[in-house]
Structure formats: structure tokens, C-alpha cells
Amino acid sequence: MNYICSKCGHQEDTGARKAQCDCGGLWDLDYHPPKFDLSLVDSGTWSLFRYRAFMPLAGETWKSVSMGEGMSPVIRLDEDVLLKMEYYMPTLSFKDRGAAVLITHCKTIGVESVVQDSSGNAGNSVAAYCGRSGIGCEIFVPEGTSPKKIAMIKAHGAAVNVVPGSRDNCADVCRAKMKAKNIYYANHVYNPFFYEGTKTYIYETYEQLRRIPENIFVPLGNGTLFIGIVKGLEHLLESGVISRMPKIIAVQGERCDPFARAVSVHAPHPQKVSPAHTLAEGIAIGEPMRGDEILRMIYRHNVEVITAPEDGILPAREQLATKGVYCEHTTAATYAAYLEYRKGKGNLTDCLIPMCGAGLKSDK
Ligand SMILES: Cc1ncc(COP(=O)(O)O)c(C=O)c1O
Ligand SMILES: [Zn+2]
């Protein structure tokens, strides 16, 4: 199995530990799964590894890494909205999908320790799976990260560095350490194995409903769930399992919206944004590393990019909580954006919205 550089096409074995190509391009995987078919799903495995026939994983390492991640129920919120309960996961967020697959890869190639930067949830996931797999772990989080997320990372045995400044600055500091010390970068944005985990969001939805809803809402910061969803849908389409792409609606925060701005002028690159303080910390990414790739997906599939009103986040969270669904602020932002979007739409039915992170992770 090879990595293939998204910029220059250079290939390298996935046993390589380089975070990116020498030219600076990020890695993709030279991997084409077999046609999607429910008969290839291992229904006896109760985790996302039931879809391993469509994943580039060799051997059985996944068995000792998996904690039963994935398998999140789809529940009905109201007549028009289905929620996929992504916070019903080992570390209470959808990032476990990607981390389970990425850390399986790390263990398979014998990685002994990793570094990772995160606004919190991806750090929680990587720390947990590293703890379980006996891999050393150091996580960099930006200042302002919820103390609960930090406590969780530490509890899994990882070292935590709180970095002053923005989320983007935190990533820069982590990457400097990774380069200086030559430690494996178990990063959800750089490492394409992560997307092989997040794409199961779509496989699962299809297996659960035997169809794909018409409107797929997805939060968009660095795009780990977004890219997974697009990959999964493209795979179902190429396999003839669905006959057309559903409408995808990507949600950014109104205080950090590099993709929304780019799309409004049909630009090929995300517009640089310095994020202002926002409750939607998980999607406050001013300089998304896979920005051009994500924009190409946006244009290819006519994805609509909308923004969540900052003052709608807490009311949206309350509204969900009174119906039994207690999610974190970033997740409430997706619902707030949906509520705003539907105002002008009259008839907006058959929507799927992910509940990405648990309410107990937010401070207030
Ligand atoms: C709760 C939650 N929702 C959504 C996202 C957005 O994911 P991404 O930055 O990969 O687009 C994150 C990322 O950390 C998150 O923690
Ligand atoms: Zn390259």
C-alpha cells in the first residue's frame, strides 16, 4: 500500500513515517476499495471494522485496538430531521472513527510514540487509542480548550501542552516538535488513514436506513468528517448503490468561515481568516490544511456552505437538550445553522444532522 502525494504524485510505502511529501504536499492513499456491497460487511463485528473489506488495513491488529467505535444510532428528532448520534462513542465524539483506524495503522507498522495537535476531541481520541495500544502520546491543545477535554487526555496517560494563541498556532508548535524530534505525527488532517475511518459514517447510515437521506448536514473545520462523508458517498455512487449524490450542506461558524467566503467568490483557495472567539471551537479553523482539496469537493458536488449564527448556538443547544439530546457547543452550532437555513426554505425535509460531540465536554 502506498501513499501518493496530493501535489506532485510522488509515492511512498505507507510504512514510511514522514508526515508529508518532501515537496510539502499532503498524502493521499493509493487505494481503491472494492464495490460497496452489503454482503461484504462483516455483520458479526460490532464496530466500524465491520466495513474493513473497504479499508486499506492489513492483518488483524484492529482487533486489539477497537473499542466498539462507530455503530452510532440514527434517531428521529422530528418529522424532518434525523440525528446520527456520533457522541455515543468511546471518547464521546465522532473522532473515534478516524483515530481507531489511524492508530491501528500506527500499531501495525510499529510506531512507538506520536504527537498530535487538536482543539480537544481529536486529541481525546488519539490519546485514548494510544493508551489502549501501548503507544506513547503527546497532545498539543490551544489555550481556551475545555478543561474537561484536557483532563480526559491526561487520564489516558498522554502528556498535554497548552499552547498560547490560536488553534492554527497550536498546530504550528506541534509540527515544529514533530520535525525537530522526528516523532510520528498522528494527525487527523495530515494522515489519510483518518478519513478511512470517518467515511464509515456513510456506510453505516446506508446500512441502517437502506438509503441515504436527501440533505446531509456536516460541520466543516478541517474537514475530517466532511472528507469522509464525500469519500463514502462517492464510493456508494460509483458502486451503483445510490443513483445520485444527496445535497450536502457544510456548516462553518460565522466567526471563522474561510470556505463560505471562498465559495461566495468561487475562489480556488480558502480565504484566510483570523478566527474571533467563538463557542464553536471545534470548527474554528482559519487555515484548513486540506483547503484546496475540500474546495474541489465542494465545487464538484455543488455543496452549499452556510454559517452558524453565534447567538443561535446556546438556544439551539437548549432546544436539543429539552428533547433529550445534550451536545457540545460546536455540535449545537450545526443545528443552529440548520434552523437558520430552513427559515428561508419552506419545505426542507429528510435531513441528517450529526451530533458530533457530547454536552458534558463543554464547560457551560
Ligand atoms: C464536536 C466537533 N464537531 C465538528 C468538528 C469539525 O471537524 P473538522 O475540523 O474535522 O471539520 C470537530 C473538530 O474537532 C469537533 O470537535
Ligand atoms: Zn509531493
Short mmCIF file of C-alpha atoms and ligand atoms in Angstrom, two decimals:
data_model
loop_
_atom_site.label_atom_id
_atom_site.label_comp_id
_atom_site.label_asym_id
_atom_site.label_seq_id
_atom_site.Cartn_x
_atom_site.Cartn_y
_atom_site.Cartn_z
CA MET A 1 0.00 0.00 0.00
CA ASN A 2 1.38 3.40 -0.98
CA TYR A 3 0.89 6.99 0.00
CA ILE A 4 0.57 9.24 -3.02
CA CYS A 5 1.39 12.93 -2.80
CA SER A 6 -1.62 15.15 -3.48
CA LYS A 7 0.67 17.77 -5.03
CA CYS A 8 3.39 16.06 -7.09
CA GLY A 9 2.19 12.44 -7.32
CA HIS A 10 5.29 11.01 -5.61
CA GLN A 11 4.59 7.65 -3.97
CA GLU A 12 5.94 6.13 -0.80
CA ASP A 13 5.11 2.98 1.15
CA THR A 14 2.61 3.57 3.98
CA GLY A 15 5.17 2.03 6.31
CA ALA A 16 7.01 5.36 5.90
CA ARG A 17 6.79 7.71 8.85
CA LYS A 18 7.03 11.01 7.03
CA ALA A 19 4.10 13.28 7.83
CA GLN A 20 4.07 14.67 4.29
CA CYS A 21 5.87 14.53 0.96
CA ASP A 22 9.24 16.30 0.61
CA CYS A 23 7.52 18.78 -1.74
CA GLY A 24 5.17 19.82 1.09
CA GLY A 25 2.11 18.05 -0.33
CA LEU A 26 -0.12 16.01 1.96
CA TRP A 27 -0.51 12.28 1.46
CA ASP A 28 -3.50 10.56 -0.07
CA LEU A 29 -3.79 6.78 -0.21
CA ASP A 30 -3.31 4.86 -3.42
CA TYR A 31 -6.28 2.70 -2.50
CA HIS A 32 -9.46 1.84 -4.33
CA PRO A 33 -11.92 -0.23 -2.32
CA PRO A 34 -13.98 -2.95 -3.97
CA LYS A 35 -17.54 -2.03 -4.96
CA PHE A 36 -19.66 -1.38 -1.92
CA ASP A 37 -21.96 -4.28 -1.25
CA LEU A 38 -23.76 -5.07 2.00
CA SER A 39 -22.82 -8.73 1.57
CA LEU A 40 -19.17 -7.75 2.19
CA VAL A 41 -20.00 -6.14 5.55
CA ASP A 42 -18.90 -8.35 8.45
CA SER A 43 -22.12 -8.23 10.42
CA GLY A 44 -20.56 -10.26 13.25
CA THR A 45 -18.19 -7.39 14.11
CA TRP A 46 -19.88 -4.74 16.25
CA SER A 47 -17.70 -1.75 15.38
CA LEU A 48 -16.78 0.23 12.26
CA PHE A 49 -14.31 -2.53 11.43
CA ARG A 50 -17.32 -4.42 10.11
CA TYR A 51 -16.57 -2.34 6.95
CA ARG A 52 -12.91 -3.40 6.80
CA ALA A 53 -13.43 -5.01 3.38
CA PHE A 54 -13.45 -1.38 2.16
CA MET A 55 -10.43 -0.23 4.20
CA PRO A 56 -6.72 -0.38 3.43
CA LEU A 57 -5.84 -2.39 6.54
CA ALA A 58 -3.67 -5.47 6.54
CA GLY A 59 -3.82 -8.12 9.27
CA GLU A 60 -5.80 -8.34 12.45
CA THR A 61 -4.29 -5.53 14.53
CA TRP A 62 -7.64 -3.75 14.57
CA LYS A 63 -8.97 -6.38 16.96
CA SER A 64 -6.74 -5.23 19.82
CA VAL A 65 -7.25 -1.52 19.06
CA SER A 66 -11.01 -1.32 18.55
CA MET A 67 -13.27 -0.21 21.38
CA GLY A 68 -16.55 -0.77 19.57
CA GLU A 69 -16.49 2.70 17.92
CA GLY A 70 -18.99 3.59 15.23
CA MET A 71 -22.39 1.87 15.24
CA SER A 72 -24.00 5.16 16.26
CA PRO A 73 -27.79 5.08 16.08
CA VAL A 74 -29.84 7.30 13.80
CA ILE A 75 -32.75 8.73 15.77
CA ARG A 76 -35.68 10.86 14.70
CA LEU A 77 -35.73 14.38 16.14
CA ASP A 78 -38.86 15.50 14.34
CA GLU A 79 -40.70 14.98 11.09
CA ASP A 80 -37.90 16.49 9.01
CA VAL A 81 -34.74 15.70 10.94
CA LEU A 82 -32.79 12.55 11.69
CA LEU A 83 -29.83 12.81 14.07
CA LYS A 84 -26.84 10.49 13.85
CA MET A 85 -25.63 10.16 17.43
CA GLU A 86 -21.91 10.43 16.93
CA TYR A 87 -21.19 11.20 20.56
CA TYR A 88 -22.21 7.66 21.56
CA MET A 89 -18.57 6.67 21.18
CA PRO A 90 -15.70 5.57 23.46
CA THR A 91 -14.41 9.14 23.92
CA LEU A 92 -17.73 10.88 23.24
CA SER A 93 -17.08 12.22 19.75
CA PHE A 94 -17.01 11.11 16.11
CA LYS A 95 -13.23 11.46 16.07
CA ASP A 96 -13.03 7.90 17.39
CA ARG A 97 -13.92 6.73 13.88
CA GLY A 98 -10.72 8.19 12.48
CA ALA A 99 -8.48 7.56 15.48
CA ALA A 100 -9.37 3.85 15.65
CA VAL A 101 -8.23 3.35 12.06
CA LEU A 102 -5.19 5.65 12.28
CA ILE A 103 -3.88 4.08 15.49
CA THR A 104 -4.49 0.61 14.05
CA HIS A 105 -2.18 1.65 11.21
CA CYS A 106 0.39 3.05 13.68
CA LYS A 107 0.38 -0.19 15.66
CA THR A 108 0.63 -2.29 12.51
CA ILE A 109 3.83 -0.50 11.41
CA GLY A 110 5.31 -0.49 14.92
CA VAL A 111 5.11 3.21 15.82
CA GLU A 112 6.18 3.71 19.45
CA SER A 113 5.10 7.27 20.16
CA VAL A 114 3.14 10.05 18.47
CA VAL A 115 2.39 13.76 18.69
CA GLN A 116 -0.88 15.37 17.71
CA ASP A 117 -2.50 18.82 17.87
CA SER A 118 -6.20 19.23 18.41
CA SER A 119 -8.93 21.55 19.59
CA GLY A 120 -9.72 18.75 22.03
CA ASN A 121 -11.81 15.96 20.61
CA ALA A 122 -9.27 14.50 18.17
CA GLY A 123 -6.70 14.71 20.98
CA ASN A 124 -9.05 12.83 23.30
CA SER A 125 -9.48 10.10 20.71
CA VAL A 126 -5.84 9.71 19.75
CA ALA A 127 -4.80 9.70 23.44
CA ALA A 128 -7.35 7.00 24.28
CA TYR A 129 -6.43 4.70 21.39
CA CYS A 130 -2.71 5.21 22.04
CA GLY A 131 -3.26 4.34 25.72
CA ARG A 132 -5.06 1.17 24.74
CA SER A 133 -2.37 0.28 22.21
CA GLY A 134 0.68 0.99 24.37
CA ILE A 135 1.83 3.87 22.16
CA GLY A 136 3.34 6.97 23.82
CA CYS A 137 1.36 10.16 23.13
CA GLU A 138 1.80 13.91 23.47
CA ILE A 139 -1.08 16.25 22.60
CA PHE A 140 -0.92 20.00 21.90
CA VAL A 141 -4.13 21.96 22.55
CA PRO A 142 -4.78 25.69 22.13
CA GLU A 143 -5.37 27.85 25.18
CA GLY A 144 -9.06 28.07 25.96
CA THR A 145 -9.62 24.34 25.33
CA SER A 146 -12.25 22.94 27.69
CA PRO A 147 -10.56 21.76 30.94
CA LYS A 148 -12.71 18.65 30.73
CA LYS A 149 -11.15 17.68 27.42
CA ILE A 150 -7.68 18.32 28.84
CA ALA A 151 -8.43 16.20 31.91
CA MET A 152 -9.58 13.37 29.67
CA ILE A 153 -6.42 13.47 27.55
CA LYS A 154 -4.27 13.31 30.71
CA ALA A 155 -6.35 10.49 32.13
CA HIS A 156 -5.45 8.35 29.11
CA GLY A 157 -1.79 8.77 30.02
CA ALA A 158 -0.85 11.32 27.37
CA ALA A 159 1.22 14.45 28.01
CA VAL A 160 -0.66 17.71 27.31
CA ASN A 161 0.83 21.02 26.18
CA VAL A 162 -1.45 24.03 26.29
CA VAL A 163 -0.25 26.43 23.59
CA PRO A 164 -0.99 30.18 23.80
CA GLY A 165 -2.73 31.75 20.80
CA SER A 166 -4.94 30.31 18.11
CA ARG A 167 -5.72 26.75 17.05
CA ASP A 168 -3.57 27.34 13.95
CA ASN A 169 -0.64 28.44 16.10
CA CYS A 170 -1.05 25.31 18.23
CA ALA A 171 -0.68 23.18 15.09
CA ASP A 172 2.48 25.09 14.10
CA VAL A 173 4.07 24.45 17.53
CA CYS A 174 3.21 20.75 17.39
CA ARG A 175 4.60 20.38 13.85
CA ALA A 176 7.83 22.10 14.89
CA LYS A 177 8.27 19.49 17.65
CA MET A 178 7.38 16.66 15.30
CA LYS A 179 10.07 17.81 12.86
CA ALA A 180 12.72 18.57 15.49
CA LYS A 181 12.30 15.24 17.31
CA ASN A 182 11.22 13.14 14.34
CA ILE A 183 8.15 11.76 16.14
CA TYR A 184 5.21 10.22 14.27
CA TYR A 185 2.51 12.80 13.54
CA ALA A 186 -0.79 11.05 14.32
CA ASN A 187 -2.76 13.93 12.94
CA HIS A 188 -6.36 13.81 11.80
CA VAL A 189 -5.80 16.31 8.99
CA TYR A 190 -2.48 15.10 7.57
CA ASN A 191 -2.89 11.36 7.83
CA PRO A 192 -5.24 9.87 5.24
CA PHE A 193 -5.92 6.76 7.33
CA PHE A 194 -8.13 9.00 9.48
CA TYR A 195 -10.56 9.53 6.57
CA GLU A 196 -10.79 5.79 6.04
CA GLY A 197 -12.43 5.81 9.48
CA THR A 198 -14.71 8.82 9.02
CA LYS A 199 -16.05 7.52 5.70
CA THR A 200 -17.81 4.74 7.64
CA TYR A 201 -20.31 7.42 8.78
CA ILE A 202 -21.90 6.99 5.35
CA TYR A 203 -21.58 3.20 5.11
CA GLU A 204 -23.29 2.94 8.47
CA THR A 205 -26.05 5.37 7.57
CA TYR A 206 -26.74 3.35 4.44
CA GLU A 207 -26.73 0.03 6.29
CA GLN A 208 -29.07 1.43 8.95
CA LEU A 209 -31.59 3.15 6.68
CA ARG A 210 -31.02 1.22 3.43
CA ARG A 211 -30.96 4.64 1.76
CA ILE A 212 -29.20 8.00 2.09
CA PRO A 213 -31.28 10.98 3.28
CA GLU A 214 -31.77 13.86 0.84
CA ASN A 215 -29.98 16.56 2.88
CA ILE A 216 -26.71 15.75 4.61
CA PHE A 217 -25.56 18.45 7.06
CA VAL A 218 -21.93 18.35 8.19
CA PRO A 219 -19.76 20.67 10.30
CA LEU A 220 -16.69 21.93 8.44
CA GLY A 221 -13.48 23.00 10.18
CA ASN A 222 -10.54 20.95 8.94
CA GLY A 223 -12.97 18.70 7.16
CA THR A 224 -12.28 15.28 8.68
CA LEU A 225 -15.94 14.33 8.73
CA PHE A 226 -16.66 16.28 5.54
CA ILE A 227 -13.97 14.47 3.54
CA GLY A 228 -15.05 11.12 4.98
CA ILE A 229 -18.66 11.79 4.04
CA VAL A 230 -17.78 12.81 0.47
CA LYS A 231 -15.49 9.78 0.07
CA GLY A 232 -18.18 7.46 1.41
CA LEU A 233 -20.88 8.93 -0.83
CA GLU A 234 -18.66 8.86 -3.92
CA HIS A 235 -17.93 5.22 -3.19
CA LEU A 236 -21.64 4.36 -2.89
CA LEU A 237 -22.33 6.25 -6.12
CA GLU A 238 -19.50 4.55 -8.06
CA SER A 239 -20.72 1.21 -6.73
CA GLY A 240 -24.22 1.86 -8.06
CA VAL A 241 -25.68 1.63 -4.54
CA ILE A 242 -27.13 5.14 -4.82
CA SER A 243 -28.14 6.74 -8.10
CA ARG A 244 -27.25 10.35 -7.28
CA MET A 245 -25.44 12.39 -4.66
CA PRO A 246 -27.65 13.83 -1.91
CA LYS A 247 -27.45 17.54 -1.21
CA ILE A 248 -24.54 18.23 1.14
CA ILE A 249 -24.74 21.32 3.36
CA ALA A 250 -21.48 22.18 5.15
CA VAL A 251 -21.60 24.32 8.29
CA GLN A 252 -18.95 26.80 9.41
CA GLY A 253 -19.07 29.22 12.32
CA GLU A 254 -19.91 32.81 11.36
CA ARG A 255 -16.75 33.94 13.15
CA CYS A 256 -14.49 31.60 11.22
CA ASP A 257 -15.72 30.87 7.70
CA PRO A 258 -12.82 30.52 5.22
CA PHE A 259 -14.79 28.14 2.98
CA ALA A 260 -18.03 30.13 2.99
CA ARG A 261 -16.05 33.21 1.94
CA ALA A 262 -14.20 31.36 -0.80
CA VAL A 263 -17.38 29.86 -2.24
CA SER A 264 -19.10 33.25 -2.33
CA VAL A 265 -16.50 34.41 -4.90
CA HIS A 266 -15.83 30.96 -6.40
CA ALA A 267 -12.20 31.08 -5.26
CA PRO A 268 -9.93 28.00 -5.54
CA HIS A 269 -8.37 28.54 -2.10
CA PRO A 270 -9.97 29.08 1.31
CA GLN A 271 -9.88 32.74 2.29
CA LYS A 272 -7.51 33.34 5.16
CA VAL A 273 -9.44 34.17 8.33
CA SER A 274 -8.16 35.03 11.80
CA PRO A 275 -10.74 33.32 13.97
CA ALA A 276 -12.51 35.53 16.51
CA HIS A 277 -13.52 33.95 19.81
CA THR A 278 -16.43 31.56 19.29
CA LEU A 279 -18.37 28.90 21.16
CA ALA A 280 -17.92 26.70 18.10
CA GLU A 281 -14.28 25.96 18.99
CA GLY A 282 -14.20 22.65 17.10
CA ILE A 283 -14.73 24.30 13.71
CA ALA A 284 -12.69 27.47 14.32
CA ILE A 285 -10.01 26.64 11.74
CA GLY A 286 -8.71 29.73 9.96
CA GLU A 287 -6.24 27.93 7.69
CA PRO A 288 -7.50 24.44 6.86
CA MET A 289 -4.57 22.35 5.60
CA ARG A 290 -6.62 20.40 3.06
CA GLY A 291 -8.45 23.53 2.00
CA ASP A 292 -7.96 23.27 -1.78
CA GLU A 293 -8.93 19.60 -1.82
CA ILE A 294 -12.08 20.38 0.19
CA LEU A 295 -12.99 23.24 -2.14
CA ARG A 296 -12.63 20.96 -5.14
CA MET A 297 -15.10 18.57 -3.47
CA ILE A 298 -17.42 21.48 -2.72
CA TYR A 299 -17.47 22.58 -6.37
CA ARG A 300 -17.62 19.01 -7.71
CA HIS A 301 -20.77 18.21 -5.76
CA ASN A 302 -22.38 21.62 -5.54
CA VAL A 303 -22.06 21.62 -1.77
CA GLU A 304 -23.73 24.56 -0.08
CA VAL A 305 -21.62 26.19 2.66
CA ILE A 306 -23.58 28.02 5.33
CA THR A 307 -22.65 29.66 8.63
CA ALA A 308 -23.98 29.18 12.14
CA PRO A 309 -25.13 32.37 13.89
CA GLU A 310 -23.05 32.74 17.05
CA ASP A 311 -26.02 33.93 19.08
CA GLY A 312 -28.03 30.93 17.93
CA ILE A 313 -25.65 28.33 19.39
CA LEU A 314 -26.81 28.31 23.02
CA PRO A 315 -30.54 28.45 22.18
CA ALA A 316 -30.06 25.58 19.71
CA ARG A 317 -28.24 23.60 22.38
CA GLU A 318 -31.07 24.22 24.86
CA GLN A 319 -33.67 23.24 22.30
CA LEU A 320 -31.95 19.92 21.64
CA ALA A 321 -31.38 19.30 25.35
CA THR A 322 -35.07 19.71 26.16
CA LYS A 323 -35.65 16.88 23.69
CA GLY A 324 -33.10 14.69 25.45
CA VAL A 325 -30.08 15.43 23.27
CA TYR A 326 -27.23 17.09 25.19
CA CYS A 327 -24.46 18.04 22.78
CA GLU A 328 -21.40 20.25 22.91
CA HIS A 329 -21.36 23.83 21.62
CA THR A 330 -19.72 23.06 18.28
CA THR A 331 -22.38 20.45 17.62
CA ALA A 332 -25.18 22.81 18.60
CA ALA A 333 -23.74 25.21 16.00
CA THR A 334 -24.63 22.71 13.25
CA TYR A 335 -28.21 22.60 14.50
CA ALA A 336 -28.32 26.40 14.85
CA ALA A 337 -27.22 26.70 11.21
CA TYR A 338 -29.89 24.21 10.16
CA LEU A 339 -32.59 26.22 11.97
CA GLU A 340 -31.45 29.43 10.27
CA TYR A 341 -31.16 27.76 6.85
CA ARG A 342 -34.60 26.23 6.93
CA LYS A 343 -36.23 29.62 7.62
CA GLY A 344 -35.94 30.59 4.01
CA LYS A 345 -36.68 27.15 2.63
CA GLY A 346 -40.34 26.47 3.37
CA ASN A 347 -40.11 22.79 2.69
CA LEU A 348 -36.90 21.15 3.90
CA THR A 349 -37.47 17.50 4.66
CA ASP A 350 -35.35 14.40 5.13
CA CYS A 351 -32.30 15.99 6.80
CA LEU A 352 -29.49 14.07 8.52
CA ILE A 353 -27.54 16.03 11.14
CA PRO A 354 -24.57 14.61 13.06
CA MET A 355 -24.41 15.02 16.83
CA CYS A 356 -20.61 15.03 16.88
CA GLY A 357 -19.65 15.77 20.49
CA ALA A 358 -21.19 15.19 23.94
CA GLY A 359 -22.57 18.06 26.03
CA LEU A 360 -20.54 17.15 29.09
CA LYS A 361 -17.39 18.11 27.19
CA SER A 362 -18.36 21.79 27.09
CA ASP A 363 -17.86 23.91 30.17
CA LYS A 364 -21.10 25.84 30.36
C1 LIG B 1 -17.54 18.42 18.06
C2 LIG B 1 -16.86 18.67 16.76
N1 LIG B 1 -17.61 18.87 15.68
C3 LIG B 1 -17.04 19.11 14.49
C4 LIG B 1 -15.68 19.18 14.33
C5 LIG B 1 -15.16 19.51 12.97
O1 LIG B 1 -14.32 18.59 12.43
P1 LIG B 1 -13.31 19.04 11.32
O2 LIG B 1 -12.41 20.10 11.90
O3 LIG B 1 -12.53 17.84 11.02
O4 LIG B 1 -14.07 19.55 10.16
C6 LIG B 1 -14.86 18.97 15.42
C7 LIG B 1 -13.40 19.01 15.27
O5 LIG B 1 -12.66 19.00 16.21
C8 LIG B 1 -15.45 18.71 16.67
O6 LIG B 1 -14.71 18.50 17.76
ZN ZN B 2 4.98 15.75 -3.37
#
